[in-house]
């Protein structure tokens, strides 16, 4: 319309009348649109369709509807009824686990876990695919297991079919509760002897893949997990080849034959001609042999400029009408269509496709623990399998899928769990400096000499 107004014909005729009449119609149009919207909102009717996904019906599919502080998005279904749902309902199973995760998860072994905020034993064991009946047997017979404290260590062993064989809870180094399987039940005993701590070095060659070979050499799944996480930003473990080598130094605490605690002090992995090290510093973090950071930084926002948040992360969001929990697993940014969307960190594209609810969406895996997703895109600019850099343009924001207004839905998953990307603690990529660096370098000398290959 703007081009017509400024067209040379009108200018030459010196005729202002068409200009003002066109402008007048335009202004009335705008006013009409603005005033029309609340009328539509009044006619919104809520109809719960399924108990899980809360749905709403309205007669206008193109308006975002505000319900409290949460924006609800409208779906254009094929009938008269237009659903309103969250934009975040991408099926979790579509985000593929990578091979290493599968290998670590699938095999029977001993897992070690440190209790963190919000953990319950039931949820932890469920997350690691422990047989549900066993979880029930254990937690219902031993109510004291509800008293796990942040920072305490637990460990457990399962068989090939995820049946729990034994479970142990380290309350302190001379107070360990052990629950051993006996038929369908578990029998509790207490170990009060001090554990014996010893440093051991384990080395091996890559013959099939790192996880299998590391396990064969005597490392537990938990220890393998710590190694792969420590080096996750430096080394893609899938690229290790036959003939590559590894060497690990661990401080293991043993109670008789049972491993009660293990700490990775250092690891060296030889990939072709290159050596990768992760050495534990006094601050509890791993660094390379020069005290350089092994982690990488993340952007808070996948956008070049900060944008208004139109809907916040809320895992327990209650639907204002039905009272049902309808989680919003990400953050919605109100950005106009075509806004460049940037990868928040270095990573590998694992999904780049259209899906009914998410529209055009991208999932990027960053290292071993982090995953980000970007939904409702107008355009996808990357392909699955592609490596992307932090800040790289991966798509253009849009309004595809179950979305009623242009916006970007962004999710951050840590260890396969959605977290609030605006508040989650993200890795900091600072290396050591000053005194702590000096102390670290001295330590490296000692550890490095034990990691010969
Ligand atoms: Zn959303």
GROMACS .gro file of C-alpha atoms and ligand atoms in nm:
model
  454
    1UNK     CA    1   0.000   0.000   0.000
    2UNK     CA    2   0.283   0.236   0.086
    3UNK     CA    3   0.430   0.194  -0.261
    4UNK     CA    4   0.103   0.292  -0.430
    5UNK     CA    5   0.077   0.609  -0.228
    6UNK     CA    6   0.420   0.721  -0.329
    7UNK     CA    7   0.377   0.620  -0.689
    8UNK     CA    8   0.495   0.882  -0.940
    9UNK     CA    9   0.147   0.914  -1.100
   10UNK     CA   10  -0.006   1.062  -0.789
   11UNK     CA   11   0.288   1.295  -0.734
   12UNK     CA   12   0.270   1.425  -1.094
   13UNK     CA   13  -0.105   1.494  -1.075
   14UNK     CA   14  -0.049   1.691  -0.755
   15UNK     CA   15  -0.358   1.519  -0.630
   16UNK     CA   16  -0.355   1.484  -0.249
   17UNK     CA   17  -0.710   1.345  -0.226
   18UNK     CA   18  -0.629   0.981  -0.311
   19UNK     CA   19  -0.343   0.996  -0.063
   20UNK     CA   20  -0.564   1.101   0.227
   21UNK     CA   21  -0.851   0.874   0.140
   22UNK     CA   22  -0.622   0.573   0.120
   23UNK     CA   23  -0.460   0.675   0.448
   24UNK     CA   24  -0.805   0.721   0.606
   25UNK     CA   25  -0.915   0.373   0.508
   26UNK     CA   26  -0.590   0.238   0.642
   27UNK     CA   27  -0.634   0.412   0.981
   28UNK     CA   28  -0.991   0.287   1.013
   29UNK     CA   29  -0.866  -0.060   0.929
   30UNK     CA   30  -0.605  -0.046   1.201
   31UNK     CA   31  -0.853   0.083   1.459
   32UNK     CA   32  -1.099  -0.185   1.362
   33UNK     CA   33  -0.837  -0.456   1.404
   34UNK     CA   34  -0.729  -0.327   1.743
   35UNK     CA   35  -1.084  -0.294   1.873
   36UNK     CA   36  -1.193  -0.622   1.723
   37UNK     CA   37  -0.948  -0.836   1.919
   38UNK     CA   38  -1.103  -0.812   2.268
   39UNK     CA   39  -1.442  -0.902   2.124
   40UNK     CA   40  -1.296  -1.224   1.997
   41UNK     CA   41  -1.139  -1.300   2.330
   42UNK     CA   42  -1.477  -1.277   2.499
   43UNK     CA   43  -1.603  -1.551   2.277
   44UNK     CA   44  -1.330  -1.796   2.374
   45UNK     CA   45  -1.477  -2.118   2.507
   46UNK     CA   46  -1.273  -2.377   2.692
   47UNK     CA   47  -1.336  -2.739   2.611
   48UNK     CA   48  -1.109  -2.997   2.771
   49UNK     CA   49  -1.045  -3.266   2.511
   50UNK     CA   50  -0.787  -3.490   2.672
   51UNK     CA   51  -0.676  -3.507   3.034
   52UNK     CA   52  -0.309  -3.465   2.938
   53UNK     CA   53  -0.294  -3.189   2.685
   54UNK     CA   54  -0.528  -2.911   2.784
   55UNK     CA   55  -0.711  -2.776   2.487
   56UNK     CA   56  -0.932  -2.484   2.426
   57UNK     CA   57  -1.165  -2.389   2.151
   58UNK     CA   58  -1.204  -2.049   2.002
   59UNK     CA   59  -1.350  -1.915   1.686
   60UNK     CA   60  -1.050  -1.709   1.590
   61UNK     CA   61  -0.740  -1.909   1.508
   62UNK     CA   62  -0.517  -1.613   1.439
   63UNK     CA   63  -0.512  -1.427   1.768
   64UNK     CA   64  -0.282  -1.509   2.057
   65UNK     CA   65  -0.498  -1.543   2.366
   66UNK     CA   66  -0.373  -1.420   2.699
   67UNK     CA   67  -0.471  -1.630   2.997
   68UNK     CA   68  -0.321  -1.476   3.308
   69UNK     CA   69   0.047  -1.414   3.254
   70UNK     CA   70   0.082  -1.712   3.026
   71UNK     CA   71   0.032  -1.691   2.657
   72UNK     CA   72  -0.165  -1.970   2.509
   73UNK     CA   73  -0.123  -2.060   2.149
   74UNK     CA   74  -0.395  -2.158   1.911
   75UNK     CA   75  -0.392  -2.450   1.678
   76UNK     CA   76  -0.576  -2.454   1.353
   77UNK     CA   77  -0.725  -2.802   1.345
   78UNK     CA   78  -0.913  -2.919   1.040
   79UNK     CA   79  -1.262  -2.896   1.190
   80UNK     CA   80  -1.447  -2.591   1.318
   81UNK     CA   81  -1.284  -2.637   1.655
   82UNK     CA   82  -0.951  -2.463   1.696
   83UNK     CA   83  -0.735  -2.599   1.972
   84UNK     CA   84  -0.524  -2.384   2.199
   85UNK     CA   85  -0.218  -2.555   2.338
   86UNK     CA   86   0.134  -2.495   2.451
   87UNK     CA   87   0.387  -2.475   2.179
   88UNK     CA   88   0.621  -2.694   2.377
   89UNK     CA   89   0.460  -3.028   2.327
   90UNK     CA   90   0.722  -3.187   2.110
   91UNK     CA   91   0.732  -3.556   2.189
   92UNK     CA   92   1.041  -3.613   2.401
   93UNK     CA   93   1.131  -3.931   2.220
   94UNK     CA   94   1.191  -3.743   1.900
   95UNK     CA   95   1.509  -3.599   2.040
   96UNK     CA   96   1.737  -3.890   1.971
   97UNK     CA   97   1.982  -4.004   2.232
   98UNK     CA   98   2.327  -4.030   2.093
   99UNK     CA   99   2.504  -4.364   2.064
  100UNK     CA  100   2.721  -4.309   2.367
  101UNK     CA  101   2.420  -4.241   2.588
  102UNK     CA  102   2.255  -4.555   2.459
  103UNK     CA  103   2.561  -4.763   2.535
  104UNK     CA  104   2.600  -4.615   2.882
  105UNK     CA  105   2.230  -4.651   2.961
  106UNK     CA  106   2.172  -4.997   2.822
  107UNK     CA  107   2.442  -5.200   2.985
  108UNK     CA  108   2.417  -5.357   3.325
  109UNK     CA  109   2.657  -5.199   3.565
  110UNK     CA  110   2.709  -5.005   3.879
  111UNK     CA  111   2.587  -4.649   3.879
  112UNK     CA  112   2.701  -4.384   4.119
  113UNK     CA  113   2.500  -4.071   4.180
  114UNK     CA  114   2.535  -3.760   4.394
  115UNK     CA  115   2.209  -3.627   4.536
  116UNK     CA  116   2.125  -3.278   4.422
  117UNK     CA  117   1.845  -3.034   4.497
  118UNK     CA  118   1.497  -3.162   4.426
  119UNK     CA  119   1.601  -3.525   4.381
  120UNK     CA  120   1.391  -3.811   4.512
  121UNK     CA  121   1.516  -4.168   4.509
  122UNK     CA  122   1.211  -4.279   4.315
  123UNK     CA  123   1.275  -4.026   4.036
  124UNK     CA  124   1.649  -4.095   4.016
  125UNK     CA  125   1.607  -4.470   3.980
  126UNK     CA  126   1.323  -4.425   3.734
  127UNK     CA  127   1.541  -4.196   3.523
  128UNK     CA  128   1.802  -4.472   3.503
  129UNK     CA  129   1.542  -4.730   3.397
  130UNK     CA  130   1.553  -4.934   3.716
  131UNK     CA  131   1.263  -5.183   3.736
  132UNK     CA  132   0.958  -5.003   3.881
  133UNK     CA  133   0.861  -5.289   4.112
  134UNK     CA  134   1.206  -5.290   4.263
  135UNK     CA  135   1.191  -4.916   4.319
  136UNK     CA  136   0.857  -4.962   4.491
  137UNK     CA  137   0.983  -5.251   4.705
  138UNK     CA  138   1.285  -5.054   4.818
  139UNK     CA  139   1.123  -4.718   4.887
  140UNK     CA  140   0.807  -4.852   5.050
  141UNK     CA  141   0.991  -5.091   5.285
  142UNK     CA  142   1.262  -4.847   5.385
  143UNK     CA  143   1.101  -4.512   5.451
  144UNK     CA  144   1.433  -4.371   5.572
  145UNK     CA  145   1.536  -4.358   5.206
  146UNK     CA  146   1.317  -4.049   5.178
  147UNK     CA  147   1.583  -3.870   5.386
  148UNK     CA  148   1.856  -3.848   5.125
  149UNK     CA  149   2.057  -3.528   5.168
  150UNK     CA  150   2.206  -3.306   4.901
  151UNK     CA  151   2.564  -3.413   4.833
  152UNK     CA  152   2.526  -3.771   4.960
  153UNK     CA  153   2.640  -4.054   4.737
  154UNK     CA  154   2.423  -4.343   4.633
  155UNK     CA  155   2.513  -4.629   4.405
  156UNK     CA  156   2.335  -4.929   4.267
  157UNK     CA  157   2.381  -5.232   4.049
  158UNK     CA  158   2.128  -5.377   3.807
  159UNK     CA  159   2.126  -5.683   3.587
  160UNK     CA  160   2.065  -5.695   3.209
  161UNK     CA  161   1.690  -5.655   3.257
  162UNK     CA  162   1.721  -5.344   3.478
  163UNK     CA  163   1.639  -5.544   3.792
  164UNK     CA  164   1.797  -5.391   4.097
  165UNK     CA  165   2.057  -5.620   4.256
  166UNK     CA  166   2.195  -5.397   4.528
  167UNK     CA  167   2.167  -5.038   4.641
  168UNK     CA  168   2.390  -4.845   4.876
  169UNK     CA  169   2.353  -4.513   5.050
  170UNK     CA  170   2.662  -4.345   5.192
  171UNK     CA  171   2.551  -4.135   5.487
  172UNK     CA  172   2.913  -4.083   5.596
  173UNK     CA  173   3.235  -4.271   5.526
  174UNK     CA  174   3.174  -4.506   5.820
  175UNK     CA  175   2.798  -4.527   5.794
  176UNK     CA  176   2.684  -4.691   5.473
  177UNK     CA  177   2.347  -4.858   5.433
  178UNK     CA  178   2.344  -5.147   5.189
  179UNK     CA  179   2.028  -5.305   5.047
  180UNK     CA  180   2.090  -5.642   4.887
  181UNK     CA  181   1.837  -5.831   4.681
  182UNK     CA  182   1.690  -6.141   4.841
  183UNK     CA  183   1.415  -6.293   4.626
  184UNK     CA  184   1.171  -6.010   4.550
  185UNK     CA  185   1.275  -5.804   4.850
  186UNK     CA  186   1.574  -5.613   4.972
  187UNK     CA  187   1.759  -5.673   5.297
  188UNK     CA  188   1.924  -5.383   5.476
  189UNK     CA  189   2.265  -5.397   5.642
  190UNK     CA  190   2.498  -5.128   5.770
  191UNK     CA  191   2.869  -5.097   5.706
  192UNK     CA  192   3.054  -4.907   5.975
  193UNK     CA  193   3.415  -4.988   5.886
  194UNK     CA  194   3.613  -4.699   5.738
  195UNK     CA  195   3.662  -4.741   5.368
  196UNK     CA  196   4.009  -4.785   5.226
  197UNK     CA  197   4.105  -4.520   4.976
  198UNK     CA  198   4.357  -4.597   4.707
  199UNK     CA  199   4.474  -4.439   4.384
  200UNK     CA  200   4.465  -4.669   4.086
  201UNK     CA  201   4.566  -4.628   3.723
  202UNK     CA  202   4.365  -4.801   3.452
  203UNK     CA  203   4.481  -4.800   3.089
  204UNK     CA  204   4.348  -4.955   2.772
  205UNK     CA  205   4.336  -4.956   2.393
  206UNK     CA  206   4.040  -4.876   2.173
  207UNK     CA  207   3.934  -5.199   2.004
  208UNK     CA  208   3.562  -5.137   1.947
  209UNK     CA  209   3.441  -4.814   2.112
  210UNK     CA  210   3.545  -4.615   2.415
  211UNK     CA  211   3.259  -4.720   2.641
  212UNK     CA  212   3.296  -5.093   2.573
  213UNK     CA  213   3.675  -5.087   2.601
  214UNK     CA  214   3.675  -4.870   2.912
  215UNK     CA  215   3.429  -5.105   3.076
  216UNK     CA  216   3.638  -5.407   2.981
  217UNK     CA  217   3.938  -5.245   3.145
  218UNK     CA  218   3.748  -5.220   3.473
  219UNK     CA  219   3.594  -4.872   3.474
  220UNK     CA  220   3.235  -4.841   3.600
  221UNK     CA  221   2.958  -4.668   3.406
  222UNK     CA  222   2.973  -4.376   3.646
  223UNK     CA  223   3.346  -4.334   3.596
  224UNK     CA  224   3.302  -4.354   3.218
  225UNK     CA  225   3.027  -4.093   3.245
  226UNK     CA  226   3.255  -3.857   3.440
  227UNK     CA  227   3.532  -3.897   3.179
  228UNK     CA  228   3.304  -3.834   2.883
  229UNK     CA  229   3.154  -3.528   3.053
  230UNK     CA  230   3.493  -3.386   3.155
  231UNK     CA  231   3.616  -3.397   2.796
  232UNK     CA  232   3.282  -3.337   2.626
  233UNK     CA  233   3.379  -3.004   2.468
  234UNK     CA  234   3.720  -3.116   2.346
  235UNK     CA  235   3.669  -3.464   2.212
  236UNK     CA  236   3.393  -3.644   2.026
  237UNK     CA  237   3.426  -3.993   2.175
  238UNK     CA  238   3.250  -4.144   1.874
  239UNK     CA  239   3.550  -4.045   1.662
  240UNK     CA  240   3.798  -4.254   1.861
  241UNK     CA  241   3.945  -4.527   1.642
  242UNK     CA  242   4.109  -4.864   1.677
  243UNK     CA  243   4.460  -4.809   1.808
  244UNK     CA  244   4.374  -4.499   2.013
  245UNK     CA  245   4.456  -4.528   2.382
  246UNK     CA  246   4.338  -4.409   2.721
  247UNK     CA  247   4.477  -4.390   3.070
  248UNK     CA  248   4.286  -4.294   3.383
  249UNK     CA  249   4.385  -4.226   3.742
  250UNK     CA  250   4.117  -4.267   4.007
  251UNK     CA  251   4.090  -4.233   4.383
  252UNK     CA  252   3.867  -4.525   4.477
  253UNK     CA  253   3.729  -4.592   4.820
  254UNK     CA  254   3.665  -4.959   4.889
  255UNK     CA  255   3.467  -5.129   5.160
  256UNK     CA  256   3.597  -5.481   5.134
  257UNK     CA  257   3.536  -5.570   4.772
  258UNK     CA  258   3.268  -5.309   4.724
  259UNK     CA  259   3.341  -4.976   4.562
  260UNK     CA  260   3.174  -4.708   4.773
  261UNK     CA  261   3.313  -4.394   4.616
  262UNK     CA  262   3.527  -4.297   4.321
  263UNK     CA  263   3.686  -3.974   4.209
  264UNK     CA  264   3.848  -3.916   3.872
  265UNK     CA  265   4.183  -3.744   3.932
  266UNK     CA  266   4.297  -3.732   3.573
  267UNK     CA  267   4.247  -3.881   3.230
  268UNK     CA  268   4.451  -3.887   2.913
  269UNK     CA  269   4.310  -3.995   2.580
  270UNK     CA  270   4.531  -4.038   2.276
  271UNK     CA  271   4.339  -3.984   1.954
  272UNK     CA  272   4.576  -4.028   1.659
  273UNK     CA  273   4.867  -3.796   1.732
  274UNK     CA  274   4.671  -3.578   1.968
  275UNK     CA  275   4.653  -3.607   2.346
  276UNK     CA  276   4.353  -3.488   2.542
  277UNK     CA  277   4.382  -3.440   2.916
  278UNK     CA  278   4.137  -3.359   3.193
  279UNK     CA  279   4.293  -3.305   3.535
  280UNK     CA  280   4.104  -3.240   3.856
  281UNK     CA  281   4.189  -2.909   4.026
  282UNK     CA  282   4.134  -2.812   4.390
  283UNK     CA  283   3.811  -2.633   4.295
  284UNK     CA  284   3.658  -2.967   4.195
  285UNK     CA  285   3.658  -2.888   3.822
  286UNK     CA  286   3.858  -3.038   3.539
  287UNK     CA  287   4.109  -2.842   3.331
  288UNK     CA  288   4.356  -2.916   3.054
  289UNK     CA  289   4.724  -2.957   3.147
  290UNK     CA  290   4.781  -2.581   3.115
  291UNK     CA  291   4.497  -2.491   3.350
  292UNK     CA  292   4.275  -2.395   3.056
  293UNK     CA  293   3.901  -2.444   3.080
  294UNK     CA  294   3.750  -2.762   2.940
  295UNK     CA  295   3.400  -2.621   2.929
  296UNK     CA  296   3.242  -2.383   2.687
  297UNK     CA  297   3.019  -2.086   2.736
  298UNK     CA  298   2.655  -2.048   2.634
  299UNK     CA  299   2.448  -1.749   2.530
  300UNK     CA  300   2.140  -1.694   2.745
  301UNK     CA  301   1.938  -1.594   2.439
  302UNK     CA  302   1.938  -1.742   2.090
  303UNK     CA  303   1.889  -1.390   1.954
  304UNK     CA  304   2.122  -1.107   1.865
  305UNK     CA  305   1.917  -0.866   2.074
  306UNK     CA  306   1.722  -0.917   2.391
  307UNK     CA  307   1.353  -0.963   2.319
  308UNK     CA  308   1.037  -0.948   2.527
  309UNK     CA  309   0.950  -1.277   2.694
  310UNK     CA  310   0.587  -1.346   2.610
  311UNK     CA  311   0.567  -1.670   2.808
  312UNK     CA  312   0.802  -1.796   3.076
  313UNK     CA  313   0.934  -2.140   3.157
  314UNK     CA  314   0.691  -2.308   3.394
  315UNK     CA  315   0.696  -2.685   3.449
  316UNK     CA  316   0.402  -2.671   3.688
  317UNK     CA  317   0.185  -2.421   3.513
  318UNK     CA  318  -0.175  -2.475   3.606
  319UNK     CA  319  -0.437  -2.410   3.350
  320UNK     CA  320  -0.647  -2.123   3.489
  321UNK     CA  321  -0.976  -2.289   3.401
  322UNK     CA  322  -0.924  -2.662   3.449
  323UNK     CA  323  -0.650  -2.649   3.713
  324UNK     CA  324  -0.455  -2.913   3.525
  325UNK     CA  325  -0.079  -2.905   3.492
  326UNK     CA  326   0.023  -2.798   3.143
  327UNK     CA  327   0.400  -2.749   3.151
  328UNK     CA  328   0.568  -2.485   2.941
  329UNK     CA  329   0.911  -2.638   2.889
  330UNK     CA  330   1.072  -2.335   2.734
  331UNK     CA  331   1.066  -1.960   2.700
  332UNK     CA  332   0.874  -1.773   2.433
  333UNK     CA  333   1.036  -1.463   2.285
  334UNK     CA  334   0.812  -1.220   2.104
  335UNK     CA  335   1.006  -1.158   1.784
  336UNK     CA  336   0.878  -1.074   1.441
  337UNK     CA  337   0.889  -1.324   1.158
  338UNK     CA  338   1.228  -1.352   0.992
  339UNK     CA  339   1.437  -1.264   1.299
  340UNK     CA  340   1.771  -1.449   1.285
  341UNK     CA  341   1.791  -1.734   1.537
  342UNK     CA  342   2.140  -1.810   1.668
  343UNK     CA  343   2.280  -2.127   1.820
  344UNK     CA  344   2.354  -2.055   2.188
  345UNK     CA  345   2.664  -2.273   2.182
  346UNK     CA  346   2.889  -2.496   1.973
  347UNK     CA  347   2.720  -2.821   1.890
  348UNK     CA  348   2.580  -3.069   1.646
  349UNK     CA  349   2.237  -3.039   1.484
  350UNK     CA  350   2.041  -3.353   1.573
  351UNK     CA  351   1.700  -3.250   1.442
  352UNK     CA  352   1.607  -3.002   1.170
  353UNK     CA  353   1.262  -3.071   1.033
  354UNK     CA  354   0.894  -2.989   1.037
  355UNK     CA  355   0.676  -3.139   1.309
  356UNK     CA  356   0.305  -3.073   1.355
  357UNK     CA  357   0.320  -2.904   1.692
  358UNK     CA  358   0.665  -2.748   1.691
  359UNK     CA  359   0.647  -2.637   1.331
  360UNK     CA  360   0.989  -2.603   1.176
  361UNK     CA  361   1.223  -2.685   1.457
  362UNK     CA  362   1.586  -2.750   1.532
  363UNK     CA  363   1.747  -2.945   1.815
  364UNK     CA  364   2.116  -2.899   1.883
  365UNK     CA  365   2.326  -3.120   2.109
  366UNK     CA  366   2.604  -2.937   2.292
  367UNK     CA  367   2.862  -3.172   2.435
  368UNK     CA  368   2.716  -3.460   2.632
  369UNK     CA  369   2.478  -3.293   2.875
  370UNK     CA  370   2.318  -3.004   2.696
  371UNK     CA  371   2.051  -2.983   2.429
  372UNK     CA  372   1.870  -2.679   2.294
  373UNK     CA  373   1.561  -2.662   2.075
  374UNK     CA  374   1.423  -2.379   1.863
  375UNK     CA  375   1.063  -2.398   1.745
  376UNK     CA  376   0.802  -2.239   1.516
  377UNK     CA  377   1.073  -2.126   1.274
  378UNK     CA  378   0.989  -1.971   0.942
  379UNK     CA  379   1.304  -2.114   0.788
  380UNK     CA  380   1.559  -2.378   0.884
  381UNK     CA  381   1.914  -2.300   0.769
  382UNK     CA  382   2.096  -2.611   0.895
  383UNK     CA  383   2.087  -2.986   0.837
  384UNK     CA  384   2.096  -3.280   1.079
  385UNK     CA  385   2.454  -3.386   1.149
  386UNK     CA  386   2.590  -3.037   1.083
  387UNK     CA  387   2.836  -2.886   1.331
  388UNK     CA  388   2.742  -2.534   1.435
  389UNK     CA  389   2.934  -2.264   1.618
  390UNK     CA  390   2.810  -2.043   1.898
  391UNK     CA  391   2.633  -1.745   1.747
  392UNK     CA  392   2.585  -1.909   1.407
  393UNK     CA  393   2.259  -1.828   1.231
  394UNK     CA  394   2.061  -2.153   1.223
  395UNK     CA  395   1.718  -2.031   1.118
  396UNK     CA  396   1.467  -1.750   1.095
  397UNK     CA  397   1.193  -1.718   1.353
  398UNK     CA  398   0.836  -1.758   1.242
  399UNK     CA  399   0.489  -1.877   1.324
  400UNK     CA  400   0.478  -2.240   1.211
  401UNK     CA  401   0.321  -2.535   1.392
  402UNK     CA  402   0.098  -2.479   1.694
  403UNK     CA  403   0.160  -2.112   1.717
  404UNK     CA  404  -0.069  -1.820   1.668
  405UNK     CA  405   0.163  -1.525   1.668
  406UNK     CA  406   0.519  -1.492   1.547
  407UNK     CA  407   0.750  -1.593   1.830
  408UNK     CA  408   1.045  -1.814   1.911
  409UNK     CA  409   1.000  -2.101   2.156
  410UNK     CA  410   1.340  -2.190   2.303
  411UNK     CA  411   1.422  -2.484   2.531
  412UNK     CA  412   1.733  -2.586   2.721
  413UNK     CA  413   1.770  -2.944   2.840
  414UNK     CA  414   2.038  -3.047   3.087
  415UNK     CA  415   2.081  -3.424   3.125
  416UNK     CA  416   1.762  -3.475   2.922
  417UNK     CA  417   1.552  -3.261   3.155
  418UNK     CA  418   1.404  -2.926   3.048
  419UNK     CA  419   1.528  -2.637   3.265
  420UNK     CA  420   1.466  -2.264   3.268
  421UNK     CA  421   1.713  -2.127   3.013
  422UNK     CA  422   1.699  -1.780   3.167
  423UNK     CA  423   1.810  -1.893   3.513
  424UNK     CA  424   1.988  -2.228   3.468
  425UNK     CA  425   2.349  -2.233   3.578
  426UNK     CA  426   2.556  -2.264   3.264
  427UNK     CA  427   2.919  -2.368   3.239
  428UNK     CA  428   3.172  -2.090   3.267
  429UNK     CA  429   3.475  -2.119   3.044
  430UNK     CA  430   3.730  -1.941   3.263
  431UNK     CA  431   4.067  -2.107   3.304
  432UNK     CA  432   4.279  -2.101   3.620
  433UNK     CA  433   4.497  -1.798   3.697
  434UNK     CA  434   4.746  -1.681   3.960
  435UNK     CA  435   4.811  -1.897   4.263
  436UNK     CA  436   4.553  -2.161   4.181
  437UNK     CA  437   4.710  -2.204   3.838
  438UNK     CA  438   5.057  -2.246   3.991
  439UNK     CA  439   4.930  -2.510   4.234
  440UNK     CA  440   4.751  -2.685   3.952
  441UNK     CA  441   5.054  -2.698   3.721
  442UNK     CA  442   5.256  -2.859   4.002
  443UNK     CA  443   4.985  -3.119   4.047
  444UNK     CA  444   4.968  -3.185   3.671
  445UNK     CA  445   5.335  -3.287   3.665
  446UNK     CA  446   5.272  -3.559   3.920
  447UNK     CA  447   4.953  -3.690   3.760
  448UNK     CA  448   5.079  -3.668   3.403
  449UNK     CA  449   5.376  -3.889   3.486
  450UNK     CA  450   5.134  -4.162   3.594
  451UNK     CA  451   4.929  -4.138   3.278
  452UNK     CA  452   5.191  -4.278   3.044
  453UNK     CA  453   5.068  -4.471   2.743
  454LIG    ZN1  454   0.628  -2.168   2.404
   0.00000   0.00000   0.00000
